[in-house]
Amino acid sequence: MGHRTLSLGLIFRALFLDSEAFDELRDDDDPFVEGLFLLVLLGLVTAALNLIGQTLAWGSLPQAGAIRDVVFNALQQQPWWSALSADPQTYATFQRIWDLSWRFFPPLFGAPDPAAAAFNLLLWPIWLVLSWLVYALLAHGFARLLGGRGWLRGTLGTVALSFTPFLIRGLGFLPFIVFGGVLNTWQLILRYKALRSAHELSWGRALAATLLPYLVYLLFWLLIGGLLALVFALAIGGAQ
Amino acid sequence: MKAWLTDILNALRLRGATLAAVSERPDAFMRGLLVVVAVALIVGLPALVSGIVAGFQPTTVEPAEAQLNLSGAFDMVRPWLRSSGLPDTMLDEIVDLAQGNTMMAGQIAAEVQQLPTALPRPVAQAFKSIGAWLSRPFAGSPFPLAIASLATWLGYGIFVMLFAKLLGGRGTLHGFFGATGFYAAPHVLALFSPVPVLGAILSFVGFVWGVVIYAVATAVSHRLSAGRALVAVFAPLIAILAFVALFVLAVSLVALIGGLGAQS
């Protein structure tokens, strides 16, 4: 077993932009294992705390079924309701869209769901590790193209520390907290520091190496969107 | 704690030496972050207290009251709709429909508030208020640096940092963010924002004061002249506004060309 560099102190120093924290993990004998350990632990702990928050939020709000009944009763009192319910076909279409909407929209608008939050115990560590590996590999490639001299394992170690802002998601044990995009912005700043530390690049090149993987993500999602649109268009064309 | 409060007082008095000293500290980022978070939480205290107190009171939203509040808004919209060329009959239908929907929304809101929850209502309300209060430091800002929030401090700061570097700045990331975090201190004046007129004036004073501290902090943390620091602070805003203006112009041109094409 190698020397353990990772500690709570190191994590907090990285979170608060201490360059030496990144250098220490870069120079560790096995930054990959340390990074992997950090991200799995981060995913598990924050998901567990979030599960508490989701359960409390679920207990603080009326049940979705009861809200659905209130809305349905209000709709039935509208002047257009009698016309809608008189036609069985229109009513059946309405009922289908209504049921689908109540399955689809509440989670989309952040309705608390302890079952989904429990699933995050599995999902968040996997998502963090995948996100770490994909970004680190892309950023390492760009950094090397831009003249960086770092090793991949050093990049993996320092980039793992850039995920420390997600520690703040642990505050999610208190319900109804909204973090917005701040943690991603914070992570972007730490990714720049991670690449600068791993590759000893100038600030301009480090910035380019930090941002270019996002360009790859954008192109990837545009490609996926384009393909989906093509499949959709072909399906509609085939149906007609 | 005492040293940190002294730093805040000195920043409020625009003492560049204090901000320069903060930017040199290894824990600069944490110090700036604490100012932003502390001010955001202090400003949110009245809403927190009133939210918790509301949990012990019976629900007060009445559908008729909600409709009454919005009937004035419909009256204001009516001339605007008329000027857009809509015939009066259609206009009445639109307003009637909107009023009916508002009435329905008010009725739904009132009934949902009465629904039982697993946790007692005061506890549930306290959780909602605490959640909203703790979310304040993470809230988005309607305008760069307009409120004490991590989103605008970090989000806008990235662009200012970039321009400062392009203008020859020699500051570090943690030093720059640490010093500029003190921009949030005057935003404590937003505590008075519920007071009519005076609240708005004091909030505006806090905003301008904060921008001045931000500019001084940018200058000292990057060792830039005042002129260059001002360019670094305002260039991202000008770039954003120019981008938005170009986008609106492009959309307007497309709509105009489309409209002319449809007419011919």
PDB file of N, CA and C in Angstrom, chain A residues 15-17 56 59-62 66-67 70-71 74-75 77-78 168 174-179 182 185-186 188-189 192-193 203 207, chain B residues 29-30 33 104 107-108 111-112 115-119 124 127-128 131-132 134-135 138 150-151 154-155 158 162 165-166 173-174 177:
ATOM      1  N   LEU A  15     -10.489  22.832  -2.397  1.00  0.00           N
ATOM      2  CA  LEU A  15     -11.766  23.524  -2.564  1.00  0.00           C
ATOM      3  C   LEU A  15     -11.577  25.042  -2.534  1.00  0.00           C
ATOM      4  N   PHE A  16     -10.660  25.488  -1.674  1.00  0.00           N
ATOM      5  CA  PHE A  16     -10.427  26.931  -1.537  1.00  0.00           C
ATOM      6  C   PHE A  16      -9.237  27.410  -2.389  1.00  0.00           C
ATOM      7  N   LEU A  17      -8.987  26.687  -3.483  1.00  0.00           N
ATOM      8  CA  LEU A  17      -8.050  27.115  -4.538  1.00  0.00           C
ATOM      9  C   LEU A  17      -6.577  27.165  -4.119  1.00  0.00           C
ATOM     10  N   LEU A  56     -37.262  14.368   3.982  1.00  0.00           N
ATOM     11  CA  LEU A  56     -37.867  15.463   4.764  1.00  0.00           C
ATOM     12  C   LEU A  56     -38.733  16.355   3.863  1.00  0.00           C
ATOM     13  N   GLY A  59     -41.968  14.688   3.160  1.00  0.00           N
ATOM     14  CA  GLY A  59     -42.867  14.778   4.308  1.00  0.00           C
ATOM     15  C   GLY A  59     -43.416  16.180   4.545  1.00  0.00           C
ATOM     16  N   SER A  60     -42.774  17.173   3.937  1.00  0.00           N
ATOM     17  CA  SER A  60     -43.193  18.569   4.145  1.00  0.00           C
ATOM     18  C   SER A  60     -44.221  19.036   3.122  1.00  0.00           C
ATOM     19  N   LEU A  61     -44.414  18.255   2.057  1.00  0.00           N
ATOM     20  CA  LEU A  61     -45.335  18.664   0.990  1.00  0.00           C
ATOM     21  C   LEU A  61     -46.531  17.710   0.938  1.00  0.00           C
ATOM     22  N   PRO A  62     -47.685  18.192   0.484  1.00  0.00           N
ATOM     23  CA  PRO A  62     -48.819  17.281   0.297  1.00  0.00           C
ATOM     24  C   PRO A  62     -48.462  16.208  -0.729  1.00  0.00           C
ATOM     25  N   ALA A  66     -52.857  13.820  -4.065  1.00  0.00           N
ATOM     26  CA  ALA A  66     -53.840  14.754  -3.508  1.00  0.00           C
ATOM     27  C   ALA A  66     -53.834  16.068  -4.303  1.00  0.00           C
ATOM     28  N   ILE A  67     -52.650  16.533  -4.690  1.00  0.00           N
ATOM     29  CA  ILE A  67     -52.542  17.770  -5.490  1.00  0.00           C
ATOM     30  C   ILE A  67     -53.210  17.546  -6.846  1.00  0.00           C
ATOM     31  N   VAL A  70     -56.904  17.854  -6.566  1.00  0.00           N
ATOM     32  CA  VAL A  70     -57.332  19.257  -6.427  1.00  0.00           C
ATOM     33  C   VAL A  70     -57.368  19.929  -7.799  1.00  0.00           C
ATOM     34  N   VAL A  71     -56.296  19.708  -8.582  1.00  0.00           N
ATOM     35  CA  VAL A  71     -56.219  20.334  -9.911  1.00  0.00           C
ATOM     36  C   VAL A  71     -57.346  19.784 -10.810  1.00  0.00           C
ATOM     37  N   ALA A  74     -60.624  21.327  -9.961  1.00  0.00           N
ATOM     38  CA  ALA A  74     -60.701  22.715 -10.453  1.00  0.00           C
ATOM     39  C   ALA A  74     -60.982  22.736 -11.955  1.00  0.00           C
ATOM     40  N   LEU A  75     -60.367  21.809 -12.691  1.00  0.00           N
ATOM     41  CA  LEU A  75     -60.591  21.745 -14.143  1.00  0.00           C
ATOM     42  C   LEU A  75     -62.051  21.388 -14.448  1.00  0.00           C
ATOM     43  N   GLN A  77     -64.570  22.265 -12.974  1.00  0.00           N
ATOM     44  CA  GLN A  77     -65.480  23.396 -12.756  1.00  0.00           C
ATOM     45  C   GLN A  77     -65.371  24.452 -13.861  1.00  0.00           C
ATOM     46  N   GLN A  78     -64.499  24.215 -14.834  1.00  0.00           N
ATOM     47  CA  GLN A  78     -64.324  25.199 -15.903  1.00  0.00           C
ATOM     48  C   GLN A  78     -65.469  25.093 -16.924  1.00  0.00           C
ATOM     49  N   ILE A 168     -20.468  20.376  -1.299  1.00  0.00           N
ATOM     50  CA  ILE A 168     -21.495  21.301  -0.793  1.00  0.00           C
ATOM     51  C   ILE A 168     -22.890  20.717  -0.997  1.00  0.00           C
ATOM     52  N   LEU A 174     -30.588  19.071   4.378  1.00  0.00           N
ATOM     53  CA  LEU A 174     -31.677  19.992   4.711  1.00  0.00           C
ATOM     54  C   LEU A 174     -32.520  20.148   3.443  1.00  0.00           C
ATOM     55  N   PRO A 175     -33.842  19.974   3.540  1.00  0.00           N
ATOM     56  CA  PRO A 175     -34.646  19.989   2.315  1.00  0.00           C
ATOM     57  C   PRO A 175     -34.764  21.378   1.703  1.00  0.00           C
ATOM     58  N   PHE A 176     -35.121  21.406   0.444  1.00  0.00           N
ATOM     59  CA  PHE A 176     -35.477  22.629  -0.308  1.00  0.00           C
ATOM     60  C   PHE A 176     -34.294  23.559  -0.591  1.00  0.00           C
ATOM     61  N   ILE A 177     -33.065  23.066  -0.492  1.00  0.00           N
ATOM     62  CA  ILE A 177     -31.917  23.914  -0.859  1.00  0.00           C
ATOM     63  C   ILE A 177     -31.675  23.768  -2.367  1.00  0.00           C
ATOM     64  N   VAL A 178     -31.472  24.917  -3.025  1.00  0.00           N
ATOM     65  CA  VAL A 178     -31.208  24.922  -4.474  1.00  0.00           C
ATOM     66  C   VAL A 178     -29.799  25.479  -4.689  1.00  0.00           C
ATOM     67  N   PHE A 179     -28.961  24.730  -5.381  1.00  0.00           N
ATOM     68  CA  PHE A 179     -27.566  25.161  -5.576  1.00  0.00           C
ATOM     69  C   PHE A 179     -27.342  25.861  -6.917  1.00  0.00           C
ATOM     70  N   VAL A 182     -23.782  27.162  -9.528  1.00  0.00           N
ATOM     71  CA  VAL A 182     -22.569  27.671  -8.868  1.00  0.00           C
ATOM     72  C   VAL A 182     -21.497  26.592  -8.754  1.00  0.00           C
ATOM     73  N   THR A 185     -19.579  26.152 -11.873  1.00  0.00           N
ATOM     74  CA  THR A 185     -18.657  27.266 -12.136  1.00  0.00           C
ATOM     75  C   THR A 185     -17.406  27.116 -11.263  1.00  0.00           C
ATOM     76  N   TRP A 186     -17.655  26.771 -10.006  1.00  0.00           N
ATOM     77  CA  TRP A 186     -16.548  26.558  -9.069  1.00  0.00           C
ATOM     78  C   TRP A 186     -15.650  25.416  -9.581  1.00  0.00           C
ATOM     79  N   LEU A 188     -15.245  24.488 -12.633  1.00  0.00           N
ATOM     80  CA  LEU A 188     -14.507  24.942 -13.817  1.00  0.00           C
ATOM     81  C   LEU A 188     -13.207  25.649 -13.395  1.00  0.00           C
ATOM     82  N   ILE A 189     -13.320  26.490 -12.368  1.00  0.00           N
ATOM     83  CA  ILE A 189     -12.133  27.199 -11.866  1.00  0.00           C
ATOM     84  C   ILE A 189     -11.103  26.185 -11.341  1.00  0.00           C
ATOM     85  N   TYR A 192      -9.269  24.334 -14.114  1.00  0.00           N
ATOM     86  CA  TYR A 192      -8.165  25.147 -14.655  1.00  0.00           C
ATOM     87  C   TYR A 192      -6.930  24.987 -13.766  1.00  0.00           C
ATOM     88  N   LYS A 193      -7.136  25.074 -12.456  1.00  0.00           N
ATOM     89  CA  LYS A 193      -6.002  24.946 -11.524  1.00  0.00           C
ATOM     90  C   LYS A 193      -5.395  23.544 -11.606  1.00  0.00           C
ATOM     91  N   TRP A 203      -0.919  30.408 -18.399  1.00  0.00           N
ATOM     92  CA  TRP A 203      -2.340  30.560 -18.058  1.00  0.00           C
ATOM     93  C   TRP A 203      -3.253  30.441 -19.271  1.00  0.00           C
ATOM     94  N   LEU A 207      -6.004  27.528 -19.800  1.00  0.00           N
ATOM     95  CA  LEU A 207      -7.417  27.902 -19.990  1.00  0.00           C
ATOM     96  C   LEU A 207      -7.991  27.176 -21.220  1.00  0.00           C
TER      97      LEU A 207
ATOM     98  N   PHE B  29      -9.250  33.084  -0.724  1.00  0.00           N
ATOM     99  CA  PHE B  29     -10.510  32.662  -1.352  1.00  0.00           C
ATOM    100  C   PHE B  29     -11.570  32.391  -0.288  1.00  0.00           C
ATOM    101  N   MET B  30     -11.171  31.715   0.785  1.00  0.00           N
ATOM    102  CA  MET B  30     -12.131  31.385   1.839  1.00  0.00           C
ATOM    103  C   MET B  30     -12.659  32.659   2.494  1.00  0.00           C
ATOM    104  N   LEU B  33     -15.123  34.271   0.127  1.00  0.00           N
ATOM    105  CA  LEU B  33     -16.330  33.428   0.088  1.00  0.00           C
ATOM    106  C   LEU B  33     -17.193  33.647   1.335  1.00  0.00           C
ATOM    107  N   MET B 104     -58.804  30.209 -11.268  1.00  0.00           N
ATOM    108  CA  MET B 104     -58.606  28.775 -11.067  1.00  0.00           C
ATOM    109  C   MET B 104     -57.277  28.520 -10.342  1.00  0.00           C
ATOM    110  N   GLN B 107     -57.597  29.349  -6.739  1.00  0.00           N
ATOM    111  CA  GLN B 107     -58.394  28.330  -6.043  1.00  0.00           C
ATOM    112  C   GLN B 107     -57.534  27.090  -5.770  1.00  0.00           C
ATOM    113  N   ILE B 108     -56.756  26.684  -6.781  1.00  0.00           N
ATOM    114  CA  ILE B 108     -55.890  25.501  -6.618  1.00  0.00           C
ATOM    115  C   ILE B 108     -54.852  25.758  -5.515  1.00  0.00           C
ATOM    116  N   GLU B 111     -56.403  25.588  -2.086  1.00  0.00           N
ATOM    117  CA  GLU B 111     -56.774  24.225  -1.665  1.00  0.00           C
ATOM    118  C   GLU B 111     -55.548  23.366  -1.383  1.00  0.00           C
ATOM    119  N   VAL B 112     -54.479  23.558  -2.190  1.00  0.00           N
ATOM    120  CA  VAL B 112     -53.253  22.779  -1.973  1.00  0.00           C
ATOM    121  C   VAL B 112     -52.634  23.137  -0.616  1.00  0.00           C
ATOM    122  N   LEU B 115     -54.041  21.102   2.141  1.00  0.00           N
ATOM    123  CA  LEU B 115     -53.863  19.649   2.146  1.00  0.00           C
ATOM    124  C   LEU B 115     -52.952  19.216   3.290  1.00  0.00           C
ATOM    125  N   PRO B 116     -53.198  18.035   3.864  1.00  0.00           N
ATOM    126  CA  PRO B 116     -52.348  17.576   4.969  1.00  0.00           C
ATOM    127  C   PRO B 116     -50.958  17.160   4.478  1.00  0.00           C
ATOM    128  N   THR B 117     -49.962  17.282   5.367  1.00  0.00           N
ATOM    129  CA  THR B 117     -48.597  16.827   5.059  1.00  0.00           C
ATOM    130  C   THR B 117     -48.175  15.836   6.147  1.00  0.00           C
ATOM    131  N   ALA B 118     -47.204  14.976   5.812  1.00  0.00           N
ATOM    132  CA  ALA B 118     -46.749  13.971   6.782  1.00  0.00           C
ATOM    133  C   ALA B 118     -46.154  14.641   8.019  1.00  0.00           C
ATOM    134  N   LEU B 119     -45.412  15.720   7.803  1.00  0.00           N
ATOM    135  CA  LEU B 119     -44.833  16.464   8.939  1.00  0.00           C
ATOM    136  C   LEU B 119     -45.809  17.577   9.337  1.00  0.00           C
ATOM    137  N   ALA B 124     -42.917  21.718   8.532  1.00  0.00           N
ATOM    138  CA  ALA B 124     -42.764  21.738   7.072  1.00  0.00           C
ATOM    139  C   ALA B 124     -42.440  23.145   6.583  1.00  0.00           C
ATOM    140  N   PHE B 127     -38.882  24.085   7.406  1.00  0.00           N
ATOM    141  CA  PHE B 127     -37.945  23.473   6.457  1.00  0.00           C
ATOM    142  C   PHE B 127     -37.897  24.270   5.153  1.00  0.00           C
ATOM    143  N   LYS B 128     -39.081  24.669   4.662  1.00  0.00           N
ATOM    144  CA  LYS B 128     -39.135  25.430   3.397  1.00  0.00           C
ATOM    145  C   LYS B 128     -38.398  26.760   3.550  1.00  0.00           C
ATOM    146  N   GLY B 131     -34.641  26.190   3.866  1.00  0.00           N
ATOM    147  CA  GLY B 131     -34.109  25.803   2.552  1.00  0.00           C
ATOM    148  C   GLY B 131     -33.954  27.016   1.646  1.00  0.00           C
ATOM    149  N   ALA B 132     -34.997  27.867   1.638  1.00  0.00           N
ATOM    150  CA  ALA B 132     -34.944  29.075   0.788  1.00  0.00           C
ATOM    151  C   ALA B 132     -33.840  30.015   1.287  1.00  0.00           C
ATOM    152  N   LEU B 134     -31.038  29.185   2.976  1.00  0.00           N
ATOM    153  CA  LEU B 134     -29.707  28.643   2.675  1.00  0.00           C
ATOM    154  C   LEU B 134     -29.416  28.618   1.174  1.00  0.00           C
ATOM    155  N   SER B 135     -30.462  28.752   0.358  1.00  0.00           N
ATOM    156  CA  SER B 135     -30.250  28.795  -1.098  1.00  0.00           C
ATOM    157  C   SER B 135     -29.795  30.186  -1.556  1.00  0.00           C
ATOM    158  N   PHE B 138     -26.508  30.910  -3.230  1.00  0.00           N
ATOM    159  CA  PHE B 138     -26.321  30.254  -4.527  1.00  0.00           C
ATOM    160  C   PHE B 138     -27.204  30.855  -5.617  1.00  0.00           C
ATOM    161  N   LEU B 150     -22.821  33.823  -4.668  1.00  0.00           N
ATOM    162  CA  LEU B 150     -21.645  33.115  -5.184  1.00  0.00           C
ATOM    163  C   LEU B 150     -21.711  33.007  -6.710  1.00  0.00           C
ATOM    164  N   ALA B 151     -22.942  32.935  -7.241  1.00  0.00           N
ATOM    165  CA  ALA B 151     -23.104  32.759  -8.691  1.00  0.00           C
ATOM    166  C   ALA B 151     -22.499  33.929  -9.453  1.00  0.00           C
ATOM    167  N   LEU B 154     -18.474  34.290  -8.658  1.00  0.00           N
ATOM    168  CA  LEU B 154     -17.618  33.351  -9.395  1.00  0.00           C
ATOM    169  C   LEU B 154     -17.840  33.458 -10.902  1.00  0.00           C
ATOM    170  N   GLY B 155     -19.137  33.516 -11.312  1.00  0.00           N
ATOM    171  CA  GLY B 155     -19.459  33.513 -12.743  1.00  0.00           C
ATOM    172  C   GLY B 155     -18.922  34.737 -13.462  1.00  0.00           C
ATOM    173  N   ILE B 158     -14.882  35.112 -13.359  1.00  0.00           N
ATOM    174  CA  ILE B 158     -14.056  34.382 -14.344  1.00  0.00           C
ATOM    175  C   ILE B 158     -13.727  35.304 -15.526  1.00  0.00           C
ATOM    176  N   LEU B 162     -10.174  37.011 -16.675  1.00  0.00           N
ATOM    177  CA  LEU B 162      -9.631  36.822 -18.023  1.00  0.00           C
ATOM    178  C   LEU B 162      -9.207  38.166 -18.616  1.00  0.00           C
ATOM    179  N   LYS B 165      -6.126  39.575 -16.923  1.00  0.00           N
ATOM    180  CA  LYS B 165      -4.897  38.895 -17.383  1.00  0.00           C
ATOM    181  C   LYS B 165      -4.489  39.436 -18.763  1.00  0.00           C
ATOM    182  N   LEU B 166      -5.491  39.613 -19.641  1.00  0.00           N
ATOM    183  CA  LEU B 166      -5.199  40.131 -20.992  1.00  0.00           C
ATOM    184  C   LEU B 166      -4.640  41.544 -20.935  1.00  0.00           C
ATOM    185  N   LEU B 173      -5.570  33.418  -8.934  1.00  0.00           N
ATOM    186  CA  LEU B 173      -7.018  33.183  -8.863  1.00  0.00           C
ATOM    187  C   LEU B 173      -7.539  33.362  -7.436  1.00  0.00           C
ATOM    188  N   HIS B 174      -6.849  32.716  -6.471  1.00  0.00           N
ATOM    189  CA  HIS B 174      -7.370  32.786  -5.097  1.00  0.00           C
ATOM    190  C   HIS B 174      -7.248  34.199  -4.531  1.00  0.00           C
ATOM    191  N   PHE B 177     -10.128  36.362  -6.342  1.00  0.00           N
ATOM    192  CA  PHE B 177     -11.466  36.062  -5.822  1.00  0.00           C
ATOM    193  C   PHE B 177     -11.580  36.451  -4.341  1.00  0.00           C
TER     194      PHE B 177
END
